[in-house]
JSON list of C-alpha atoms and ligand atoms in Angstrom, two decimals:
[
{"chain": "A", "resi": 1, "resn": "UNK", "atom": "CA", "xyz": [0.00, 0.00, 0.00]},
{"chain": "A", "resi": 2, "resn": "UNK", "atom": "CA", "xyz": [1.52, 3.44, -0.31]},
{"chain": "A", "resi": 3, "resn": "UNK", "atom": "CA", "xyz": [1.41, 5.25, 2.64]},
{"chain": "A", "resi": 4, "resn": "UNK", "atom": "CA", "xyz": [1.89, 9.28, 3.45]},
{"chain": "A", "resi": 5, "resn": "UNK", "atom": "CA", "xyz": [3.53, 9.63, 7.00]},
{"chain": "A", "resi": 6, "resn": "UNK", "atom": "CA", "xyz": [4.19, 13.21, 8.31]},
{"chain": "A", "resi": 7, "resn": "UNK", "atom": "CA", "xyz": [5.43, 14.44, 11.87]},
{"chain": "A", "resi": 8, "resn": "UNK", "atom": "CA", "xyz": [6.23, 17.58, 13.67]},
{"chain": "A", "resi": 9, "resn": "UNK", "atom": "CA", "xyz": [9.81, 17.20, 15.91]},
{"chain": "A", "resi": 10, "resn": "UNK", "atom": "CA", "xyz": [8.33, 15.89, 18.89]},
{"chain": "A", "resi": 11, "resn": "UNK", "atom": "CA", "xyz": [7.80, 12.45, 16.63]},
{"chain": "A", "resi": 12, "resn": "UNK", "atom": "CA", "xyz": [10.68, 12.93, 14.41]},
{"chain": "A", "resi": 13, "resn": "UNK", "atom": "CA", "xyz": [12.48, 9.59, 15.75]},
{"chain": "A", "resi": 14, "resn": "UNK", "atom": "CA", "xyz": [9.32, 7.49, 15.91]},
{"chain": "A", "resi": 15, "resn": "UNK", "atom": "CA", "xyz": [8.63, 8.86, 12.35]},
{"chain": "A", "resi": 16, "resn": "UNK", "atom": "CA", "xyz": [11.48, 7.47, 11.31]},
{"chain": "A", "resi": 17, "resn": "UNK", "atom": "CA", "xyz": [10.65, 3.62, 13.00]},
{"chain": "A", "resi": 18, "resn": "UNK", "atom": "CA", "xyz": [7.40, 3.15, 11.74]},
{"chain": "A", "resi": 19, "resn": "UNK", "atom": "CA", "xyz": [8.46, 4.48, 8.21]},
{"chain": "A", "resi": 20, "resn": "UNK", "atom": "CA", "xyz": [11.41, 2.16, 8.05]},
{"chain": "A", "resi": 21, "resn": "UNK", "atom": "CA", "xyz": [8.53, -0.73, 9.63]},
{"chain": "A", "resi": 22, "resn": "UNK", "atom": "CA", "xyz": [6.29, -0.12, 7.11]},
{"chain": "A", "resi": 23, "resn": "UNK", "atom": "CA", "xyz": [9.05, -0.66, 4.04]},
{"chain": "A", "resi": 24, "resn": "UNK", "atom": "CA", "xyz": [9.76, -3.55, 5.90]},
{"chain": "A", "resi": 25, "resn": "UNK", "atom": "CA", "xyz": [5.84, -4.68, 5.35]},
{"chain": "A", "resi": 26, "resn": "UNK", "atom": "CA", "xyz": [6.67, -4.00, 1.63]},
{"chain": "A", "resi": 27, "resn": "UNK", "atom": "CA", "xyz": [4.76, -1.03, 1.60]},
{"chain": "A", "resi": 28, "resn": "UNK", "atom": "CA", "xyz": [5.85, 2.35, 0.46]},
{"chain": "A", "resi": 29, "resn": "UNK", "atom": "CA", "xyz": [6.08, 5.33, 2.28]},
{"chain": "A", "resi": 30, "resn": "UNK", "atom": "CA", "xyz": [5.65, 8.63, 1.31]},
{"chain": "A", "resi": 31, "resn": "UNK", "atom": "CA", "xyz": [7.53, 11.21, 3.74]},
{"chain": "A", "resi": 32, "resn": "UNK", "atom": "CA", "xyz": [5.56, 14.59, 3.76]},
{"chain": "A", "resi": 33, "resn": "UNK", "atom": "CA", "xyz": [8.38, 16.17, 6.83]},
{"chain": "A", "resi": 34, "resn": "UNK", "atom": "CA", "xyz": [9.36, 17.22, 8.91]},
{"chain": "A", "resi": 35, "resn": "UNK", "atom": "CA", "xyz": [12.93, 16.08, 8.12]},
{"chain": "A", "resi": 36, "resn": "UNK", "atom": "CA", "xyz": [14.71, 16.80, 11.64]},
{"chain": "A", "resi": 37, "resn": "UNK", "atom": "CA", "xyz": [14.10, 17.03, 15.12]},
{"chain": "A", "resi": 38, "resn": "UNK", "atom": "CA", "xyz": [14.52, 20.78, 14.86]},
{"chain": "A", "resi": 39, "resn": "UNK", "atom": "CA", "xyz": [11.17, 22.63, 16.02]},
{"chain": "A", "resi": 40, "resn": "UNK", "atom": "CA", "xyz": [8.59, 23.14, 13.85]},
{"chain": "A", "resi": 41, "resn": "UNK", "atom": "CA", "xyz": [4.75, 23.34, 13.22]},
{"chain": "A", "resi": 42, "resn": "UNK", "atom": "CA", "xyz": [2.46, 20.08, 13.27]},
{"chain": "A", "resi": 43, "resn": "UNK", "atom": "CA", "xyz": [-0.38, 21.98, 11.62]},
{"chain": "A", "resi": 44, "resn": "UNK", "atom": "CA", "xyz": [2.15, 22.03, 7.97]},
{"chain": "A", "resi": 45, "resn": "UNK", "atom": "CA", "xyz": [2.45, 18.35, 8.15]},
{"chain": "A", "resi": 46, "resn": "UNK", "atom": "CA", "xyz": [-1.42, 17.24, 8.81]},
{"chain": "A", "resi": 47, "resn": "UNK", "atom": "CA", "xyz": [-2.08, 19.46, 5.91]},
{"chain": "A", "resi": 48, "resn": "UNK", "atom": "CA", "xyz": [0.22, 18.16, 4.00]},
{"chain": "A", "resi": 49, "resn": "UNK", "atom": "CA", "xyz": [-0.80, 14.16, 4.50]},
{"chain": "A", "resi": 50, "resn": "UNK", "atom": "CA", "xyz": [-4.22, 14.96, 4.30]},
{"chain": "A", "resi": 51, "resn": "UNK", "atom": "CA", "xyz": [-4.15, 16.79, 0.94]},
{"chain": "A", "resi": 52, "resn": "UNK", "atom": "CA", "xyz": [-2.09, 13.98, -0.41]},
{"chain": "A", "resi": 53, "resn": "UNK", "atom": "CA", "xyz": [-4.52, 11.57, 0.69]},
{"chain": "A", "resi": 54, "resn": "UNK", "atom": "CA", "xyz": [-7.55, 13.94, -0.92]},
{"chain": "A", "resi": 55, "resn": "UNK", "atom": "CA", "xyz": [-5.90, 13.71, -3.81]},
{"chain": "A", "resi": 56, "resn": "UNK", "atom": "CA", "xyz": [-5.43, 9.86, -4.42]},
{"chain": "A", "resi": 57, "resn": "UNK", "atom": "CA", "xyz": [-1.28, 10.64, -3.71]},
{"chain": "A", "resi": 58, "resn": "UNK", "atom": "CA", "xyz": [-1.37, 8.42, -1.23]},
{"chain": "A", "resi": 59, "resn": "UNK", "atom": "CA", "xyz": [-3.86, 5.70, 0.01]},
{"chain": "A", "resi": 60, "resn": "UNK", "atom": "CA", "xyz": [-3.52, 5.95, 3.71]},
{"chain": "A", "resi": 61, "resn": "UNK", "atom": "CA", "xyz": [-2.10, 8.43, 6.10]},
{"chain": "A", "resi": 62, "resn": "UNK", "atom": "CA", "xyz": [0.25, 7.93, 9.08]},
{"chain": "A", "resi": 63, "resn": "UNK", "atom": "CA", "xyz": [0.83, 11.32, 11.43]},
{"chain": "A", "resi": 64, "resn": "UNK", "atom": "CA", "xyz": [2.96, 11.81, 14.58]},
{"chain": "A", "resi": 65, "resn": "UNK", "atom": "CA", "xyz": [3.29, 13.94, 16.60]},
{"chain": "A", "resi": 66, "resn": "UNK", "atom": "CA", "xyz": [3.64, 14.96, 20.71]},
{"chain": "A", "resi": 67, "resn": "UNK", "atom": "CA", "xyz": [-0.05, 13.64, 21.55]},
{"chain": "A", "resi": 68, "resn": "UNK", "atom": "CA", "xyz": [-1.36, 12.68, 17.89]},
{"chain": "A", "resi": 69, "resn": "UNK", "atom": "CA", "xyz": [-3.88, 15.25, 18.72]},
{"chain": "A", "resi": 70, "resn": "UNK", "atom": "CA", "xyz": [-2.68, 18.48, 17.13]},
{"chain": "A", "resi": 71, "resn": "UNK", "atom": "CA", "xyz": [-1.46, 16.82, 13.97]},
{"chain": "A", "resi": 72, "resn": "UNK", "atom": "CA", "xyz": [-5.09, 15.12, 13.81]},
{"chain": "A", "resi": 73, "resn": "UNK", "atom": "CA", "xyz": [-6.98, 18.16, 14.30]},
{"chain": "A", "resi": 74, "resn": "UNK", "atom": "CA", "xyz": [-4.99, 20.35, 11.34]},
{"chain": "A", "resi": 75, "resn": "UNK", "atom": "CA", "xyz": [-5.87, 17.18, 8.88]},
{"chain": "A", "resi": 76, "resn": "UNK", "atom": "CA", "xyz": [-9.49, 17.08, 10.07]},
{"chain": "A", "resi": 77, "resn": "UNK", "atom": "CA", "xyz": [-9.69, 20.65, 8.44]},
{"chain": "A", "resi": 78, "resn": "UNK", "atom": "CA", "xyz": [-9.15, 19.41, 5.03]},
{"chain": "A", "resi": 79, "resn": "UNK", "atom": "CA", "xyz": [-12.38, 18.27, 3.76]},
{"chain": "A", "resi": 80, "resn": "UNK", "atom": "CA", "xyz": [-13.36, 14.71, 3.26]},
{"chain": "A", "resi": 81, "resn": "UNK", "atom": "CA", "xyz": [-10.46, 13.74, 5.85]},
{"chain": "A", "resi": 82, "resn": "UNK", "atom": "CA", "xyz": [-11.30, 11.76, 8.57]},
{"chain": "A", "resi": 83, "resn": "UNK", "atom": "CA", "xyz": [-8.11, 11.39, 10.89]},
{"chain": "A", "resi": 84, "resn": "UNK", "atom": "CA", "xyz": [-7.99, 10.12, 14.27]},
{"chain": "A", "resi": 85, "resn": "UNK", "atom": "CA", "xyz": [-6.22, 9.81, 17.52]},
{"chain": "A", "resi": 86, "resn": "UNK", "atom": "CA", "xyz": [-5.52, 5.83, 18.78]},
{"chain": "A", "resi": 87, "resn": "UNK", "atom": "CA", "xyz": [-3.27, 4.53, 21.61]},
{"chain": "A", "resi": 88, "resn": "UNK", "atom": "CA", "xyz": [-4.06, 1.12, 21.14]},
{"chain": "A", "resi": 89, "resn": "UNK", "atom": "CA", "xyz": [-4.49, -1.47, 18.15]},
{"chain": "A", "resi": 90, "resn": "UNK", "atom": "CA", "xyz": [-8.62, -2.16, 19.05]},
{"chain": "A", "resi": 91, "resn": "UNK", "atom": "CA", "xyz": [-9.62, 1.52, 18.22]},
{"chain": "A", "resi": 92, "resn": "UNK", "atom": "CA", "xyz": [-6.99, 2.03, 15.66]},
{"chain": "A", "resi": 93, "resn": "UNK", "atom": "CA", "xyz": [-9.18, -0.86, 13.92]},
{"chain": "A", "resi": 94, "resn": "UNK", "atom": "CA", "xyz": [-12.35, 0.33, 14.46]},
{"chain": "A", "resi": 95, "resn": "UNK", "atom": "CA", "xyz": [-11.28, 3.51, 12.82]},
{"chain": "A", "resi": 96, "resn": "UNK", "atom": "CA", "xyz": [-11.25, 1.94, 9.83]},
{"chain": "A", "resi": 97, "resn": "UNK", "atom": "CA", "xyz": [-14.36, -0.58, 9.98]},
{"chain": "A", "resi": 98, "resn": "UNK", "atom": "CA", "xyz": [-17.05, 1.76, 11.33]},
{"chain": "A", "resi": 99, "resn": "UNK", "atom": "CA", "xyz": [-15.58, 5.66, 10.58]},
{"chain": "A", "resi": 100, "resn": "UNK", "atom": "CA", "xyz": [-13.68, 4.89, 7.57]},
{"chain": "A", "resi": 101, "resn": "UNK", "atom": "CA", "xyz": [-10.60, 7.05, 8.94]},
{"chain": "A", "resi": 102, "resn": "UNK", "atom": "CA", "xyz": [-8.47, 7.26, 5.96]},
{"chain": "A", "resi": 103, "resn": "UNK", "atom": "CA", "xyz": [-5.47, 8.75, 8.69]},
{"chain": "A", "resi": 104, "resn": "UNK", "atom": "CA", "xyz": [-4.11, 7.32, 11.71]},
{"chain": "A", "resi": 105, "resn": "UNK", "atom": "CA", "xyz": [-2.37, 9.26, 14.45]},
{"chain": "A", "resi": 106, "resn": "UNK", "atom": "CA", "xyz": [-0.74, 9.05, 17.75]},
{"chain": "A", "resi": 107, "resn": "UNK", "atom": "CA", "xyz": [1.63, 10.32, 20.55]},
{"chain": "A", "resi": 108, "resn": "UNK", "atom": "CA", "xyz": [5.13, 9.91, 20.45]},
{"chain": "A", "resi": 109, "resn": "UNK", "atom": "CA", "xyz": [5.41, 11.37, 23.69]},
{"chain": "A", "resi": 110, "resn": "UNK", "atom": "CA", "xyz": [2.36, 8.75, 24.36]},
{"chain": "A", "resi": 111, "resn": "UNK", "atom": "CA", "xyz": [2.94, 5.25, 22.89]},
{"chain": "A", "resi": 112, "resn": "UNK", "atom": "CA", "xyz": [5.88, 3.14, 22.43]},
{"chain": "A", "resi": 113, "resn": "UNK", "atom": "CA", "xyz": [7.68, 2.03, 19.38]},
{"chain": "A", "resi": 114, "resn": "UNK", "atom": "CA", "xyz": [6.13, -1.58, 19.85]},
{"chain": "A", "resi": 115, "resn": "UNK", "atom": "CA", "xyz": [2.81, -0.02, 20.63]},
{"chain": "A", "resi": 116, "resn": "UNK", "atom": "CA", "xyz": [3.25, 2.35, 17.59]},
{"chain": "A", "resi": 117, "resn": "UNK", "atom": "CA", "xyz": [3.57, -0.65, 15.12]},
{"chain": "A", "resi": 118, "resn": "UNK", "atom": "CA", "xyz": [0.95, -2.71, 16.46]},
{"chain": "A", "resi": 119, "resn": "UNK", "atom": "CA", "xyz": [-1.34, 0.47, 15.80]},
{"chain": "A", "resi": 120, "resn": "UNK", "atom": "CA", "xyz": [-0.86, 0.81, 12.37]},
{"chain": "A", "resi": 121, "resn": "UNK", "atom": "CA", "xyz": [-0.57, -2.95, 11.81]},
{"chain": "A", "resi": 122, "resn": "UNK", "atom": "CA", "xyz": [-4.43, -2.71, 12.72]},
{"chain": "A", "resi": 123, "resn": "UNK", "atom": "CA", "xyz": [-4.69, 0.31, 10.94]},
{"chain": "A", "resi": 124, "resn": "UNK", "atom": "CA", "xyz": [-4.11, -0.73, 7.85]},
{"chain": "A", "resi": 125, "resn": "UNK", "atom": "CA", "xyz": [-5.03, -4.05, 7.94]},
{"chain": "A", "resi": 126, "resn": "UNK", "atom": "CA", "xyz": [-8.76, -2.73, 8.40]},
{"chain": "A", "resi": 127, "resn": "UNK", "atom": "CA", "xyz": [-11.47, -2.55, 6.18]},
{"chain": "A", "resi": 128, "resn": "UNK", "atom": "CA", "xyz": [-14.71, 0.13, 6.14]},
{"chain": "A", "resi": 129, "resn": "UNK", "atom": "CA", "xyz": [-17.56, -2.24, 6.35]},
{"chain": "A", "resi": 130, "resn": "UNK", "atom": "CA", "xyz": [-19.77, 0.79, 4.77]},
{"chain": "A", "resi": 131, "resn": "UNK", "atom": "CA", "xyz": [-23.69, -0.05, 5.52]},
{"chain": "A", "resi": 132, "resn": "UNK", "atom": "CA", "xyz": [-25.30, 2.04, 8.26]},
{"chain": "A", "resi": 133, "resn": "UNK", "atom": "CA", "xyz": [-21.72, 3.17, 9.17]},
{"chain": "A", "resi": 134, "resn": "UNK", "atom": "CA", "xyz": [-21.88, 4.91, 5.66]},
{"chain": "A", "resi": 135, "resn": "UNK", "atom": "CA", "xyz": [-24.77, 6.46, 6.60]},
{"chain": "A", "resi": 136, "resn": "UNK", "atom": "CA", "xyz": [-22.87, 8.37, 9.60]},
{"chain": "A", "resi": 137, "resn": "UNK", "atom": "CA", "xyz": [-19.78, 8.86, 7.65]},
{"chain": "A", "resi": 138, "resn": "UNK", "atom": "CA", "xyz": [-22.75, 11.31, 5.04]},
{"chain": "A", "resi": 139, "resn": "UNK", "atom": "CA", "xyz": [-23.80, 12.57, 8.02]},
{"chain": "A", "resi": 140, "resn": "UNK", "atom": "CA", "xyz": [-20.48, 13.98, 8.69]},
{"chain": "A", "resi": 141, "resn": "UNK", "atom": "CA", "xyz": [-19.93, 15.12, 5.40]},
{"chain": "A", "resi": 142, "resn": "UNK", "atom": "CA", "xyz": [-23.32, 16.81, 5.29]},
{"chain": "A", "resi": 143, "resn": "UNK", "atom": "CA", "xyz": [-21.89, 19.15, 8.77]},
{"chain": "A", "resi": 144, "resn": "UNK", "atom": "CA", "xyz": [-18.68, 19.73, 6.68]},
{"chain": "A", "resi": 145, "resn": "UNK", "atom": "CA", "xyz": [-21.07, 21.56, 3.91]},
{"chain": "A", "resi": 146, "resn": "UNK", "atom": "CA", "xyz": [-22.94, 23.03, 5.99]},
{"chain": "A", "resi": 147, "resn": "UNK", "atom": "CA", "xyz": [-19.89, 24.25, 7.26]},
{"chain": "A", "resi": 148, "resn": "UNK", "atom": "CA", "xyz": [-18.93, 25.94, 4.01]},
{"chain": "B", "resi": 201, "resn": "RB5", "atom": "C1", "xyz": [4.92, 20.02, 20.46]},
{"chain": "B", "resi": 201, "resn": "RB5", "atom": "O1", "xyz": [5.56, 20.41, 21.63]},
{"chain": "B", "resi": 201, "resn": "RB5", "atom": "C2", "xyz": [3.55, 19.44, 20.77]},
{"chain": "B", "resi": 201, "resn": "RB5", "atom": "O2", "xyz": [2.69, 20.46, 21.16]},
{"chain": "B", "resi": 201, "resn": "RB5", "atom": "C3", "xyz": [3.00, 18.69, 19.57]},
{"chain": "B", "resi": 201, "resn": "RB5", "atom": "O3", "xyz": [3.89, 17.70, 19.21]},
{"chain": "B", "resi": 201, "resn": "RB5", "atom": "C4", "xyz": [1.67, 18.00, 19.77]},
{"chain": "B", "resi": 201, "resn": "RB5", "atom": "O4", "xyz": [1.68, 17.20, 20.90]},
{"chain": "B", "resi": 201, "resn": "RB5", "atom": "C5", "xyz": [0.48, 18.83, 19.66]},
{"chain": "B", "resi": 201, "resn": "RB5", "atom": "O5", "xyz": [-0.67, 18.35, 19.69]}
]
């Protein structure tokens, strides 16, 4: 599968595990940045995965960051994005089968390397299961028009 992956400097080092993981899985990574451990902006980086998810870029989306939470909420404002925030493997699979999350996240300053892979392991080893979880996943789009 190819995969974007994006991370602000908190996450830098665990960026670079679960990238290296996930060639290891045969699949290929995309990385959207940041490229150091020097401080930067998490908001640049959800952007940037989401957009190249939007676009068909990429199929799936991986961001880090401190918490997972910042990084999440910057790629929730692209529209049609569904990202979200796991800490453990169950949710990070039910992301996928009932919200159709199209981006993980998570904390480096929250979950462990071994934790970390067994999250995207589920991740992406999910399916949507679409019937009256598609309806919901309309609903959201129809708040994200309103919205406009
Ligand atoms: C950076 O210090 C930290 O705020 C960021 O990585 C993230 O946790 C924000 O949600």
């Amino acid at each position: 599968m190819k995969i974007g992956i994006g991370n602000d400097h908190a996450a830098f080092e665990l960026k670079n595990t679960i990238k290296a993981y996930l060639e290891s899985q045969g699949h290929e990574v995309v990385d959207y940045g940041s490229y150091s451990a020097e401080r930067c902006d998490y908001p640049v980086f959800g952007e940037k995965v989401a957009l190249a998810v939007r676009s068909g870029e990429v199929e799936r989306g991986v961001l880090i960051c401190g918490t997972g939470v910042g990084i999440s909420i910057a790629a929730n404002k692209v529209r049609g994005i569904r990202a979200a925030v796991c800490s453990e493997p169950f949710t990070a699979q039910m992301v996928r089968r009932h919200n159709d999350a199209q981006i993980i996240a998570f904390g480096a300053r929250v979950v462990g390397v071994d934790m970390a892979k067994m999250i995207v392991d589920s991740f992406l080893g999910a399916e949507f299961e679409g019937g009256r979880h598609q309806n919901r996943i309309d609903l959201i789009a129809a708040i994200e028009e309103r919205e406009r």
